[in-house]
Coordinates of C-alpha atoms in Angstrom, one line a residue:
M1 CA -3.9 4.3 31.2
D2 CA -7.4 4.3 32.7
Q3 CA -10.7 4.2 30.8
K4 CA -11.4 7.9 31.0
K5 CA -7.9 8.8 29.5
L6 CA -8.3 6.3 26.7
T7 CA -11.7 7.8 25.7
M8 CA -10.1 11.3 25.8
L9 CA -7.2 10.0 23.7
L10 CA -9.6 8.6 21.1
K11 CA -11.6 11.8 20.9
K12 CA -8.4 13.8 20.6
E13 CA -6.8 11.8 17.9
M14 CA -9.8 10.6 15.8
V15 CA -11.0 13.9 14.3
P16 CA -12.2 15.1 10.9
A17 CA -9.6 16.5 8.6
L18 CA -10.2 18.1 5.2
G19 CA -7.8 16.9 2.6
C20 CA -4.4 15.4 3.2
T21 CA -3.0 16.5 6.5
G22 CA 0.3 17.4 4.9
P23 CA -1.1 20.2 2.8
T24 CA -3.4 21.0 5.7
A25 CA -0.4 21.7 7.9
Y26 CA 1.2 24.0 5.3
A27 CA -2.2 25.8 4.9
L28 CA -2.6 26.1 8.6
A29 CA 0.8 27.7 9.0
T30 CA 0.1 30.3 6.3
A31 CA -3.5 30.8 7.5
C32 CA -2.0 31.8 10.9
C33 CA -0.2 34.6 9.2
R34 CA -3.3 35.8 7.3
P35 CA -5.0 37.9 10.0
Y36 CA -1.8 40.0 10.5
L37 CA -1.1 40.7 6.9
T38 CA -1.7 44.4 6.1
G39 CA 0.9 45.2 3.5
A40 CA 1.4 44.1 -0.1
L41 CA 3.0 40.7 -0.4
Q42 CA 6.7 40.6 -1.3
E43 CA 7.8 37.1 -0.5
V44 CA 6.5 33.9 1.1
K45 CA 9.0 31.3 2.3
I46 CA 7.9 27.9 3.6
Y47 CA 10.6 26.0 5.5
V48 CA 9.8 22.3 6.0
S49 CA 11.6 19.3 7.4
P50 CA 12.8 16.6 5.0
T51 CA 9.9 14.4 6.1
F52 CA 7.4 17.1 5.3
L53 CA 9.0 18.0 2.0
K54 CA 8.4 14.4 1.0
V55 CA 4.9 14.4 2.4
G56 CA 3.7 17.4 0.4
F57 CA 5.3 16.9 -3.0
G58 CA 2.7 14.8 -4.7
V59 CA -0.6 15.3 -3.1
A60 CA -3.4 17.7 -4.1
T61 CA -5.1 20.4 -2.0
P62 CA -8.9 20.1 -1.6
G63 CA -10.6 22.0 -4.4
T64 CA -7.9 21.5 -6.9
A65 CA -6.1 18.6 -8.6
T66 CA -2.8 20.5 -8.5
P67 CA -0.2 18.7 -6.3
G68 CA 2.5 20.4 -4.3
I69 CA 3.3 22.3 -1.2
E70 CA 3.2 25.7 -2.9
I71 CA -0.5 25.6 -3.8
A72 CA -1.5 24.4 -0.3
A73 CA 0.4 27.2 1.4
A74 CA -1.0 29.8 -1.0
V75 CA -4.6 28.7 -0.5
G76 CA -4.1 28.8 3.3
L77 CA -2.8 32.3 3.1
I78 CA -5.5 33.5 0.7
G79 CA -8.6 32.0 2.3
G80 CA -7.8 29.6 5.2
D81 CA -9.2 29.9 8.7
Y82 CA -6.6 28.8 11.2
T83 CA -9.2 28.5 14.0
L84 CA -10.7 25.4 12.3
G85 CA -7.5 23.4 12.8
L86 CA -7.4 20.4 10.5
Q87 CA -10.4 21.8 8.6
V88 CA -8.6 25.1 7.9
L89 CA -9.5 25.0 4.2
T90 CA -13.2 24.5 4.7
P91 CA -14.2 28.1 3.9
T92 CA -12.0 28.4 0.8
T93 CA -13.8 29.1 -2.5
D94 CA -13.0 28.6 -6.2
A95 CA -12.0 32.3 -6.3
D96 CA -9.5 31.6 -3.5
M97 CA -8.1 28.7 -5.6
K98 CA -7.6 31.0 -8.6
Q99 CA -6.0 33.7 -6.6
A100 CA -3.7 31.1 -4.9
K101 CA -2.6 29.8 -8.3
R102 CA -1.8 33.3 -9.4
L103 CA 0.3 33.7 -6.2
V104 CA 2.2 30.5 -7.0
D105 CA 2.7 31.6 -10.6
S106 CA 4.1 34.9 -9.5
G107 CA 7.2 33.1 -8.2
I108 CA 7.3 34.9 -4.8
L109 CA 6.4 31.8 -2.9
R110 CA 9.3 29.4 -2.3
V111 CA 9.6 26.1 -0.5
L112 CA 12.8 25.3 1.3
C113 CA 14.1 22.2 3.1
D114 CA 15.3 22.7 6.6
W115 CA 17.7 19.7 6.9
E116 CA 18.1 20.3 10.7
K117 CA 14.5 19.6 11.5
R118 CA 12.9 16.2 12.0
G119 CA 9.3 14.8 11.9
I120 CA 6.5 17.3 11.5
Y121 CA 7.8 20.9 11.0
I122 CA 6.6 23.8 8.9
R123 CA 7.7 27.4 9.3
A124 CA 5.9 30.0 7.2
E125 CA 7.5 33.4 6.7
V126 CA 5.2 36.0 5.0
I127 CA 7.0 39.2 4.1
S128 CA 5.0 42.3 3.1
T129 CA 5.7 46.0 2.6
K130 CA 4.6 46.5 6.2
E131 CA 5.5 43.4 8.2
T132 CA 7.2 40.1 8.5
I133 CA 5.0 37.4 9.9
V134 CA 6.2 34.0 11.1
A135 CA 4.1 31.0 12.1
V136 CA 5.3 27.5 13.1
V137 CA 3.5 24.2 13.1
E138 CA 5.4 21.3 14.6
H139 CA 5.2 17.8 16.2
T140 CA 1.5 17.4 15.2
H141 CA -0.3 18.4 12.0
D142 CA -2.3 21.1 13.9
G143 CA 0.4 21.9 16.4
V144 CA 0.7 25.7 16.1
S145 CA 3.6 26.7 18.4
L146 CA 4.4 30.2 17.3
I147 CA 2.9 33.3 15.6
Q148 CA 5.1 36.3 15.5
V149 CA 4.7 39.7 13.8
N150 CA 8.0 41.5 13.3
D151 CA 9.6 41.1 16.8
E152 CA 6.3 40.8 18.7
V153 CA 5.1 37.3 19.7
K154 CA 1.4 37.1 19.2
F155 CA 1.1 33.4 20.2
R156 CA 3.3 30.8 21.7
A157 CA 2.6 27.3 22.8
E158 CA 4.6 24.2 23.7
I159 CA 3.6 21.4 21.4
V160 CA 4.6 18.2 23.2
G161 CA 3.9 15.7 20.4
E162 CA 5.4 12.3 20.8
E163 CA 7.0 13.2 24.1
D164 CA 3.6 13.5 25.7
P165 CA 3.5 10.9 28.5
E166 CA 0.0 10.0 27.3
Y167 CA 1.7 8.4 24.3
S168 CA 4.3 6.4 26.1
S169 CA 4.3 2.7 25.8
E170 CA 4.2 2.5 29.6
Q171 CA 0.8 4.2 29.5
L172 CA -0.8 2.7 26.4
T173 CA -0.3 -1.0 26.9
L174 CA -2.0 -4.0 25.2
D175 CA -3.6 -4.9 28.5
A176 CA -5.1 -1.4 28.8
I177 CA -6.4 -1.6 25.2
F178 CA -8.1 -5.0 25.5
S179 CA -9.6 -4.1 28.9
Y180 CA -11.0 -0.9 27.5
V181 CA -12.6 -2.4 24.4
E182 CA -14.4 -5.0 26.6
T183 CA -15.6 -2.6 29.3
V184 CA -16.1 0.9 28.0
D185 CA -19.6 2.2 27.7
S186 CA -20.4 2.0 24.0
A187 CA -21.9 5.5 24.1
D188 CA -18.4 6.9 24.7
I189 CA -17.1 5.4 21.5
R190 CA -20.1 5.8 19.3
F191 CA -18.5 8.8 17.5
L192 CA -16.1 6.2 15.9
L193 CA -19.1 4.8 14.0
D194 CA -19.9 8.3 12.8
G195 CA -16.3 8.6 11.7
Y196 CA -16.7 5.3 9.7
R197 CA -19.8 6.7 8.0
M198 CA -18.0 10.0 7.2
N199 CA -15.2 8.0 5.5
L200 CA -17.8 5.9 3.7
Q201 CA -19.3 9.1 2.2
L202 CA -15.8 10.2 1.0
A203 CA -15.4 6.8 -0.7
E204 CA -18.8 7.0 -2.4
A205 CA -18.0 10.5 -3.7
A206 CA -14.7 9.2 -5.2
L207 CA -16.5 6.3 -6.8
K208 CA -19.0 8.6 -8.4
E209 CA -16.4 11.1 -9.7
P210 CA -12.8 10.5 -10.8
F211 CA -10.2 11.7 -8.3
G212 CA -6.5 10.9 -8.0
L213 CA -5.7 7.6 -9.7
S214 CA -9.4 6.5 -9.8
S215 CA -8.1 3.2 -8.4
G216 CA -11.3 2.6 -6.4
R217 CA -13.4 3.0 -9.6
A218 CA -11.0 0.6 -11.4
Y219 CA -11.3 -2.0 -8.7
L220 CA -15.1 -1.7 -8.8
K221 CA -15.2 -2.2 -12.5
Q222 CA -12.9 -5.2 -12.3
Q223 CA -15.8 -7.1 -10.6
W224 CA -17.2 -7.7 -14.0
N225 CA -14.1 -9.5 -15.2
G226 CA -14.3 -8.2 -18.8
R227 CA -18.1 -8.3 -19.0
K228 CA -19.9 -5.1 -19.8
A229 CA -20.4 -3.2 -16.6
P230 CA -23.8 -1.5 -15.8
E231 CA -24.3 1.9 -17.4
D232 CA -25.1 3.5 -14.1
L233 CA -22.1 1.8 -12.3
F234 CA -20.5 5.1 -11.3
K235 CA -23.9 6.9 -10.7
R236 CA -25.0 4.3 -8.1
P237 CA -21.7 2.7 -7.1
M238 CA -22.8 1.7 -3.6
D239 CA -25.5 -0.5 -5.2
Y240 CA -22.9 -2.5 -7.1
L241 CA -20.3 -3.1 -4.3
P242 CA -19.4 -6.8 -4.0
E243 CA -20.7 -8.9 -1.1
D244 CA -17.2 -10.2 -0.5
I245 CA -15.8 -8.4 2.6
V246 CA -12.2 -8.2 1.4
E247 CA -13.1 -7.0 -2.1
R248 CA -15.6 -4.4 -0.8
S249 CA -13.1 -3.1 1.7
K250 CA -10.4 -2.8 -0.8
I251 CA -12.6 -0.8 -3.2
L252 CA -13.8 1.5 -0.5
V253 CA -10.4 2.2 1.0
A254 CA -8.8 2.9 -2.4
A255 CA -11.6 5.1 -3.5
A256 CA -11.6 7.1 -0.2
S257 CA -7.8 7.7 -0.7
D258 CA -8.4 8.7 -4.3
G259 CA -10.8 11.3 -3.2
R260 CA -8.8 12.6 -0.2
M261 CA -5.5 12.8 -2.1
G262 CA -7.0 14.0 -5.4
G263 CA -8.7 17.2 -4.2
C264 CA -12.2 16.1 -3.0
R265 CA -13.7 18.6 -0.6
L266 CA -15.2 16.1 1.8
P267 CA -13.5 15.5 5.1
A268 CA -12.1 12.2 6.4
M269 CA -11.9 10.9 10.0
A270 CA -8.2 11.1 10.6
A271 CA -6.2 9.0 13.0
M272 CA -3.4 10.7 14.9
G273 CA -3.3 13.4 12.3
D274 CA -3.4 11.2 9.2
G275 CA -6.5 10.8 7.1
N276 CA -5.3 7.8 5.1
Q277 CA -4.6 5.9 8.3
G278 CA -8.0 6.8 9.6
L279 CA -9.6 5.6 6.3
T280 CA -7.6 2.3 6.4
A281 CA -8.3 1.6 10.1
T282 CA -12.1 2.3 9.9
L283 CA -13.5 1.4 6.5
P284 CA -12.5 -2.4 6.5
V285 CA -13.6 -2.8 10.1
G286 CA -16.9 -1.0 9.7
T287 CA -17.5 -2.9 6.4
A288 CA -16.8 -6.3 8.0
G289 CA -19.0 -5.6 10.9
T290 CA -21.9 -4.5 8.6
L291 CA -21.6 -7.5 6.2
M292 CA -21.3 -9.9 9.2
G293 CA -24.5 -8.6 10.7
K294 CA -22.9 -7.3 13.9
S295 CA -24.6 -4.8 16.1
E296 CA -23.6 -1.2 16.2
E297 CA -22.2 -1.7 19.7
Q298 CA -20.0 -4.6 18.4
I299 CA -18.8 -2.5 15.5
C300 CA -18.0 0.4 17.8
R301 CA -15.9 -1.8 20.0
A302 CA -14.1 -3.3 17.0
L303 CA -13.4 0.3 15.7
A304 CA -12.1 1.3 19.1
L305 CA -9.7 -1.7 19.1
S306 CA -8.6 -0.9 15.5
C307 CA -7.9 2.7 16.4
L308 CA -6.1 2.0 19.6
M309 CA -4.0 -0.7 18.0
L310 CA -3.0 1.8 15.4
F311 CA -2.1 4.2 18.2
Y312 CA -0.1 1.5 19.9
I313 CA 2.1 0.9 16.9
K314 CA 2.4 4.6 16.0
I315 CA 3.5 5.8 19.4
H316 CA 6.6 3.6 19.1
I317 CA 7.5 4.5 15.5
G318 CA 6.4 8.2 15.6
R319 CA 3.9 10.3 13.8
A320 CA 6.2 10.9 10.8
A321 CA 8.1 7.9 9.7
A322 CA 10.1 6.6 6.7
F323 CA 7.9 3.4 6.8
C324 CA 4.4 3.5 5.5
Q325 CA 2.1 3.9 8.5
C326 CA -0.9 2.7 6.6
A327 CA 1.0 -0.5 5.9
I328 CA 2.1 -1.0 9.5
S329 CA -0.1 0.9 12.0
A330 CA -3.4 0.9 10.2
S331 CA -3.1 -2.7 9.0
A332 CA -2.5 -3.6 12.6
G333 CA -5.8 -1.9 13.5
V334 CA -7.7 -3.7 10.7
A335 CA -6.3 -7.1 11.7
A336 CA -7.2 -6.5 15.4
G337 CA -10.7 -5.1 14.7
V338 CA -11.7 -7.8 12.2
S339 CA -10.3 -10.6 14.5
Y340 CA -12.4 -9.1 17.3
L341 CA -15.5 -9.2 15.1
Q342 CA -14.9 -12.8 14.4
G343 CA -14.8 -13.6 18.1
A344 CA -11.1 -14.4 18.3
E345 CA -9.3 -14.6 21.6
R346 CA -6.5 -12.1 22.4
E347 CA -3.7 -14.5 21.4
K348 CA -5.1 -14.9 17.9
I349 CA -5.8 -11.2 17.6
C350 CA -2.2 -10.4 18.4
G351 CA -1.1 -13.2 16.0
A352 CA -3.1 -11.6 13.2
V353 CA -1.5 -8.2 14.0
K354 CA 2.0 -9.8 14.0
N355 CA 1.3 -11.5 10.6
A356 CA 0.2 -8.2 9.1
I357 CA 2.9 -5.8 10.3
S358 CA 5.7 -8.3 9.8
T359 CA 4.6 -8.8 6.2
L360 CA 4.1 -5.1 5.4
A361 CA 7.0 -3.5 7.5
G362 CA 9.2 -3.1 4.4
I363 CA 6.9 -0.7 2.6
L364 CA 8.4 2.8 2.7
C365 CA 6.6 6.1 3.0
D366 CA 7.6 8.0 -0.1
G367 CA 5.3 10.9 0.6
A368 CA 1.6 11.6 0.4
K369 CA 0.3 11.1 -3.2
N370 CA -2.4 9.5 -5.3
G371 CA -0.5 6.2 -5.2
C372 CA -1.2 5.9 -1.5
A373 CA -4.5 4.3 -2.6
L374 CA -2.6 1.2 -3.9
K375 CA -0.6 0.8 -0.7
M376 CA -3.8 1.1 1.4
A377 CA -5.5 -1.5 -0.7
T378 CA -2.5 -3.8 -0.3
A379 CA -2.5 -3.2 3.5
T380 CA -6.2 -3.9 3.7
T381 CA -6.1 -7.3 1.8
T382 CA -3.0 -8.3 3.7
A383 CA -4.7 -7.6 7.0
F384 CA -7.6 -9.8 6.1
T385 CA -5.3 -12.6 5.0
S386 CA -3.4 -12.3 8.3
V387 CA -6.6 -12.7 10.2
D388 CA -7.6 -15.8 8.3
L389 CA -4.1 -17.3 8.8
A390 CA -4.0 -16.6 12.5
G391 CA -7.5 -18.1 12.8
A392 CA -6.1 -21.3 11.2
G393 CA -3.2 -21.4 13.6
V394 CA -0.6 -19.8 11.3
Q395 CA 1.4 -17.2 13.1
M396 CA 4.8 -15.8 12.4
G397 CA 7.3 -15.8 15.3
Y398 CA 10.8 -15.7 16.6
F399 CA 12.6 -17.1 13.5
D400 CA 10.7 -15.0 11.1
G401 CA 12.9 -12.0 10.5
I402 CA 11.7 -8.9 12.2
C403 CA 8.9 -10.8 13.9
D404 CA 9.3 -12.1 17.4
D405 CA 7.6 -14.3 20.0
T406 CA 5.1 -11.6 21.2
L407 CA 3.4 -8.6 19.6
E408 CA 5.2 -6.3 22.0
E409 CA 8.6 -7.7 21.0
T410 CA 7.7 -7.6 17.3
V411 CA 6.8 -3.9 17.6
F412 CA 10.1 -3.2 19.4
C413 CA 12.1 -4.8 16.6
I414 CA 10.2 -2.9 13.9
T415 CA 10.6 0.3 15.9
Q416 CA 14.4 -0.1 16.1
I417 CA 14.6 -0.5 12.4
A418 CA 12.2 2.3 11.6
T419 CA 13.7 4.9 13.9
K420 CA 17.3 4.2 13.2
S421 CA 16.9 4.2 9.4
M422 CA 14.5 7.2 9.2
E423 CA 17.1 9.9 8.7
L424 CA 18.9 8.0 5.9
L425 CA 15.8 7.0 4.1
D426 CA 14.2 10.4 4.3
H427 CA 17.4 12.0 3.0
C428 CA 17.5 9.6 0.1
M429 CA 13.8 10.1 -0.8
V430 CA 14.1 13.9 -0.6
D431 CA 17.2 13.8 -2.8
G432 CA 15.1 11.8 -5.3
I433 CA 12.3 14.4 -5.2
L434 CA 14.8 17.3 -5.7
Y435 CA 16.4 15.4 -8.6
K436 CA 13.0 14.9 -10.2
T437 CA 12.1 18.6 -9.7
Q438 CA 15.4 19.8 -11.2
R439 CA 15.1 17.4 -14.1
K440 CA 11.6 18.8 -15.0
R441 CA 12.9 22.3 -14.8
T442 CA 15.8 21.5 -17.1
E443 CA 13.4 19.7 -19.6
A444 CA 11.1 22.8 -19.5
V445 CA 14.0 25.1 -20.3
D446 CA 15.2 22.8 -23.1
R447 CA 11.6 22.9 -24.7
I448 CA 11.6 26.7 -24.5
Q449 CA 15.0 26.9 -26.2

């Protein structure tokens, strides 16, 4: 892949997204129906793949702390603007949120699992007294492939997704990535620095106000080790961040996830359709570069390496996987980007990536949720440890389980396990979600009786 295509790939895949891109995709599907709705609502059905039922179960929609697919779909239908793509919910108001909650409470909106679909798939069916509107989002979080009113197709597009030759391992090679990072005009990748700063603002907002698990705030407060923390700790949190690169990165990554998954209305710079992966891939690298006193150009190149290494792992495993992509793909980016900032040669950069992804490959993706912050913090600290070990000559290899002699062979092995186990793992996790949901319903009925 030549330099121009790699720049285009970065600009295509590193884009702002408001809220978790799972709920965003549900909202986008229903928002596509909104302009064609003229009659009184009778029924709204949201069909999702097993993977996307898992993704949307436990994460909040921006503007509300309420988790679940139903509220995201309802908000998109009430006030979303599909022309904004991953920022579809930007124009929604508090009034829209209240109306969306009433729609959910009415019981006419249902979420159904389509067990035949794989990966990213959402089909919204909005039935009114005058029309039936269908919209489909698939393959990518903003991949609208169909809008249909009754029998009339209003919009149709072929969403290529992972099958796009731009994403093939033959095109995006490690040689191409390393060559690009060293030679690209830094002006072409400066937008990545802007993305890092966008993610930093999200982290700051979630340190000032409690969102999600408030894990970032807890990590920040732990710096005092039982001593009394400053009274203005959460009013001016950025003034109290530790100088230690690893601890600061962990706090920022966890806080940004708290905000994004807990309903904060600030956007995140997402990576290949996933905001948490974008947060994990950029915040530690940008933080390391800043504290190490690196120039903006050096930080931009490190960010580019982090993002492209994330892409490299993800194009093999797929956009939606049963393995946690923050733990595998994004940690690979952090390990590569931080190693680059330290001046490591390619062999040690790849060694750091191998150390990170081989250690973290067993972490499952059990859906988007507040708890993602803890996995992201773990991925971040593990990536830094992997860099230090590789720098000291410690590198996992052929006899270390799923690891292998080279990074390419290690990724191949992880890919085989991830792709071949995905259907079984997703099925098991969705069954667990359905069991929990039914148990809660039964408990609610018992309380009423």
